PDB file of C-alpha atoms in Angstrom:
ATOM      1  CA  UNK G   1     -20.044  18.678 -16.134  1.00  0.00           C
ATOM      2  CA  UNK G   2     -17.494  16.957 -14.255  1.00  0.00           C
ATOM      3  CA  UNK G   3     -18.288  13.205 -13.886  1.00  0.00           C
ATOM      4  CA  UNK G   4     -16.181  11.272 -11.136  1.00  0.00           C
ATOM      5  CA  UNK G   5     -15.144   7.277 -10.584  1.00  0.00           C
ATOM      6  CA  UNK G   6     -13.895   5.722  -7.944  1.00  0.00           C
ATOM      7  CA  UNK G   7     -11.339   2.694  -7.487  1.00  0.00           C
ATOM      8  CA  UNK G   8      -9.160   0.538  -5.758  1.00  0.00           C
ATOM      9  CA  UNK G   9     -11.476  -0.463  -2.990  1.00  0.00           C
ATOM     10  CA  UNK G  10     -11.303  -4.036  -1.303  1.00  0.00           C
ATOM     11  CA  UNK G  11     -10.670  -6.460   1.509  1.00  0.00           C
ATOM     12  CA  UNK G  12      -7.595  -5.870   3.423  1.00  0.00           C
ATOM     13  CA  UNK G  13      -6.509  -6.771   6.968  1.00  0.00           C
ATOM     14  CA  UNK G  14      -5.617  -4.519   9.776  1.00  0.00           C
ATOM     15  CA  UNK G  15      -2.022  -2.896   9.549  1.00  0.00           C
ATOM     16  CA  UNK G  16      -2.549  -3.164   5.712  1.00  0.00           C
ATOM     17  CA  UNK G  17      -2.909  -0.524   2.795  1.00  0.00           C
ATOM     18  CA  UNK G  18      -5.197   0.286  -0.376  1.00  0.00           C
ATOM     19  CA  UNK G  19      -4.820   3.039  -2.718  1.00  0.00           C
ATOM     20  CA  UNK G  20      -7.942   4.624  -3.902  1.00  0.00           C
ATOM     21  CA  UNK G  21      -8.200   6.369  -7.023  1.00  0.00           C
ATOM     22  CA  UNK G  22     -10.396   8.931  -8.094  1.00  0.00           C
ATOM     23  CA  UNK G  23     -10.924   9.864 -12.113  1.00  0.00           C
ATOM     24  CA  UNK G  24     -12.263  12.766 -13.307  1.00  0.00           C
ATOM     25  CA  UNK G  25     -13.854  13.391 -17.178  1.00  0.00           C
ATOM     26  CA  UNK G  26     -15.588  15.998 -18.418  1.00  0.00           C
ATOM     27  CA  UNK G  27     -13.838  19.109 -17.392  1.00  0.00           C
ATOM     28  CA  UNK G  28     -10.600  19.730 -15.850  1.00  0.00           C
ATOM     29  CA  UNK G  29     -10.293  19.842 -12.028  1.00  0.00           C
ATOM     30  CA  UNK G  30      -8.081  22.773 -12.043  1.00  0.00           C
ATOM     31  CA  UNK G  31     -10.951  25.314 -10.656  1.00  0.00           C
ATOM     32  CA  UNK G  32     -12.213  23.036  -8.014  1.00  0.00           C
ATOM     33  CA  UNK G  33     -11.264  21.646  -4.715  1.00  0.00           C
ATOM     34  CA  UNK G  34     -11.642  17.587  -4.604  1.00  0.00           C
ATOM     35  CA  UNK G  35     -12.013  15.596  -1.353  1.00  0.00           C
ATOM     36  CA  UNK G  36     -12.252  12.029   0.264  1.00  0.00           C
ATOM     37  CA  UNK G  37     -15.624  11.176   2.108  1.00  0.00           C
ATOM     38  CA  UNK G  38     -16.580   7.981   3.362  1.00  0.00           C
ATOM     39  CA  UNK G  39     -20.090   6.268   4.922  1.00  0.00           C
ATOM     40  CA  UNK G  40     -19.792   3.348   7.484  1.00  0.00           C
ATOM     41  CA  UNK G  41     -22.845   1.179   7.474  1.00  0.00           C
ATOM     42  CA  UNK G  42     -25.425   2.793   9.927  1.00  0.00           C
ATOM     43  CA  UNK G  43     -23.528   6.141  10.094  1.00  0.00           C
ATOM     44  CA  UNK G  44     -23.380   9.229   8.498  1.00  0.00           C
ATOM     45  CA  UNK G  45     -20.969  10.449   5.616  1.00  0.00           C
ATOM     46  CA  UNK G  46     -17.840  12.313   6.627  1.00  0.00           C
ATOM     47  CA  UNK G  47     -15.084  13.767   5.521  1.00  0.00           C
ATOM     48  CA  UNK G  48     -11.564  12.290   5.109  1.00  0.00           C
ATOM     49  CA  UNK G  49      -9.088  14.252   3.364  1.00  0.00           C
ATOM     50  CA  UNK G  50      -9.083  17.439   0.678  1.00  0.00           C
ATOM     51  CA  UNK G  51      -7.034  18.902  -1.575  1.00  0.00           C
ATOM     52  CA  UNK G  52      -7.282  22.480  -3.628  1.00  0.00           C
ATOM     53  CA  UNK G  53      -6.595  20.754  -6.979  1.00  0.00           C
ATOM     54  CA  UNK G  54      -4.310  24.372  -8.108  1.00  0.00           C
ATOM     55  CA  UNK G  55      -2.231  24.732  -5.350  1.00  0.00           C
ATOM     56  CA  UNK G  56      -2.265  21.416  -3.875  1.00  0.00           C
ATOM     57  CA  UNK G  57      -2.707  22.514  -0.474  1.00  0.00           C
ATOM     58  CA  UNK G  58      -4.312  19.142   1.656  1.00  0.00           C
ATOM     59  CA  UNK G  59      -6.279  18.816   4.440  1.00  0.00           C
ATOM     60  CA  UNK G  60      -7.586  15.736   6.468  1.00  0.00           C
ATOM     61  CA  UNK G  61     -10.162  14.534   9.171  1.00  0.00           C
ATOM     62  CA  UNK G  62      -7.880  14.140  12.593  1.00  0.00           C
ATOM     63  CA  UNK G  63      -8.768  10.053  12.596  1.00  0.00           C
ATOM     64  CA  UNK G  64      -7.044   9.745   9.456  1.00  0.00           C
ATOM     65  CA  UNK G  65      -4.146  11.862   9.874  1.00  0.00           C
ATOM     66  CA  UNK G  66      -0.448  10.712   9.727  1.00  0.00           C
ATOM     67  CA  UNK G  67      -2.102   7.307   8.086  1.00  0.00           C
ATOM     68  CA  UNK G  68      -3.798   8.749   4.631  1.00  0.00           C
ATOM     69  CA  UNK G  69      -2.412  10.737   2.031  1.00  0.00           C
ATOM     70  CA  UNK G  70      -4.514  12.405  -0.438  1.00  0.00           C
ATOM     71  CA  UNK G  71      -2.636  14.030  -3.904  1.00  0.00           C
ATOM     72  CA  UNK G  72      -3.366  14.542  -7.384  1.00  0.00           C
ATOM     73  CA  UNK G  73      -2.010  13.684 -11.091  1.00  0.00           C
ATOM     74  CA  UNK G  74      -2.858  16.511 -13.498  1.00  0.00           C
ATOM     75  CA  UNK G  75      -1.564  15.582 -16.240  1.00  0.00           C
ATOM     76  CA  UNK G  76      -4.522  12.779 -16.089  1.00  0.00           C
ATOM     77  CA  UNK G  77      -7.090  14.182 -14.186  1.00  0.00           C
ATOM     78  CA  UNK G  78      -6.961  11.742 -11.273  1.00  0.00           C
ATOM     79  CA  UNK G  79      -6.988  11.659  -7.664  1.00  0.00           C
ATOM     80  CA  UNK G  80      -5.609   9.448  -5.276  1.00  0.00           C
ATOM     81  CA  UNK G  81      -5.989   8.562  -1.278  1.00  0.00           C
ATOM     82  CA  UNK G  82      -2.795   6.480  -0.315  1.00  0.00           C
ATOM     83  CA  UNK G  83      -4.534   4.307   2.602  1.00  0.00           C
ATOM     84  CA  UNK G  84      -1.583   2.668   5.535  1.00  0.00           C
ATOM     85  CA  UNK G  85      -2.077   1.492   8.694  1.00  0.00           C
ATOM     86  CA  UNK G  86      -5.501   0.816   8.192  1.00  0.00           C
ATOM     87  CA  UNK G  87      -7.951  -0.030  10.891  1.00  0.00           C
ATOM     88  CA  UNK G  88     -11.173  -2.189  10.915  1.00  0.00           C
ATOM     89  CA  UNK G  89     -13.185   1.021  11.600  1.00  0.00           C
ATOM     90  CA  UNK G  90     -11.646   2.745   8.116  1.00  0.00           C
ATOM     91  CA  UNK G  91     -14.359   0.002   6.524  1.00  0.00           C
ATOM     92  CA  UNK G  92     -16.483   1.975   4.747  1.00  0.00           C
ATOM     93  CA  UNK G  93     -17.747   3.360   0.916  1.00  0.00           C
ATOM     94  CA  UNK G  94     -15.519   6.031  -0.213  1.00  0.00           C
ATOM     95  CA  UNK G  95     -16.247   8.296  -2.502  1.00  0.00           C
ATOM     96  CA  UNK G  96     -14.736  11.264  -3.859  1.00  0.00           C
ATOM     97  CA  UNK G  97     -16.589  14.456  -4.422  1.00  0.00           C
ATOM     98  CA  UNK G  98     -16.277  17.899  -6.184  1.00  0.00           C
ATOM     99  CA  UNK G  99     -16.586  21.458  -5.105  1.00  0.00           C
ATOM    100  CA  UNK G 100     -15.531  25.224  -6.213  1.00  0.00           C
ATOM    101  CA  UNK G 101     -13.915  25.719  -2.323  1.00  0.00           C
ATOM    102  CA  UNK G 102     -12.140  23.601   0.003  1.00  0.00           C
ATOM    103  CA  UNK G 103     -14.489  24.852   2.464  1.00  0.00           C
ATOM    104  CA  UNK G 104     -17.481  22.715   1.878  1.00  0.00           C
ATOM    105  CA  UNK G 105     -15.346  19.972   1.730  1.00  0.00           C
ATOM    106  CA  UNK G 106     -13.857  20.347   4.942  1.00  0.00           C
ATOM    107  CA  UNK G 107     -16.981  20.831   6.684  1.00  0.00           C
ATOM    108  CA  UNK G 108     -19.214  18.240   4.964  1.00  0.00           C
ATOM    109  CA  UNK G 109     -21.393  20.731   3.962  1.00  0.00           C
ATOM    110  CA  UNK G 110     -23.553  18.816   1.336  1.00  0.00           C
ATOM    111  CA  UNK G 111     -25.476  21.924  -0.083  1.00  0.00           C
ATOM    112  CA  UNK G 112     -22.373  22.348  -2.030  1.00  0.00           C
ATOM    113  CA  UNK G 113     -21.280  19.096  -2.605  1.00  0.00           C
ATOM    114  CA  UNK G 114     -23.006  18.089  -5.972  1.00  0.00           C
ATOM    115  CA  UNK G 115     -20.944  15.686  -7.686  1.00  0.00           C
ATOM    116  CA  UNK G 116     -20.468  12.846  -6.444  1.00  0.00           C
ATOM    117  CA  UNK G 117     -18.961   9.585  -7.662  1.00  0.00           C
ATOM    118  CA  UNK G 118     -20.540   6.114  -7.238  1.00  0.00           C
ATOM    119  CA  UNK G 119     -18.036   5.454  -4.277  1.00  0.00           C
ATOM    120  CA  UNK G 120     -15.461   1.866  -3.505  1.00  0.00           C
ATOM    121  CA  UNK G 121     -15.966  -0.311  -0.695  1.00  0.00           C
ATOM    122  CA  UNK G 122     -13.139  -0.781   1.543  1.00  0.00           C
ATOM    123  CA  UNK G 123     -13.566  -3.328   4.103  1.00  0.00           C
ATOM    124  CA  UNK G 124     -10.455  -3.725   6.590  1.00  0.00           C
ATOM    125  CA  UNK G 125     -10.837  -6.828   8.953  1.00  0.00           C
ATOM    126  CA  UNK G 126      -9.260  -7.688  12.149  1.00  0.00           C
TER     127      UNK G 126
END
């Protein structure tokens, strides 16, 4: 059973970055597809950015695209979501999640999306 942590989360203004990392124990991540999500207070989770953790092919939600880059360290089981140019309505809990296809992940389709780790709060300010 994969078990998943999340990092690197904090205060930061606008225009600023954060890297978020993502650790993984329990099992390698080489059969799985790994992705970004993140919550907003009042609104619903979504997704951010993917990657197939074999091929390293990426994907990412159009409101974070060209700002956040999401890639992976094998070697150590870890994931990471490079953060720049943030904006004050990036604030949210991110939090990484697991899932045998890219697929769920890109659609934020939660049947499939069982692990889950406890998430990092990134609050961006104006």
């Amino acid at each position: 059973q994969v078990h998943l942590v999340e990092s690197g989360g904090g205060l930061v203004q606008a225009g600023g970055s954060l890297r978020l990392s993502c650790k993984a124990s329990g099992d390698t991540l080489e059969s799985y597809a790994v992705g970004w999500f993140r919550q907003a207070p009042g609104q619903e989770r979504e997704f951010v950015a993917g990657i197939v953790w074999s091929a390293g092919n990426t994907y990412y939600a159009d409101s974070v695209k060209g700002r956040f880059t999401i890639s992976r360290d094998s070697a150590n089981n870890r994931m990471y979501l490079q953060m720049n140019s943030l904006k004050p309505e990036d604030t949210a809990v991110y939090y990484c999640a697991t899932s045998t296809d890219i697929i769920p992940i890109v659609s934020a389709d939660y049947r499939y999306l069982h692990i889950w780790g406890q998430g990092t709060l990134v609050t961006v300010s104006s």
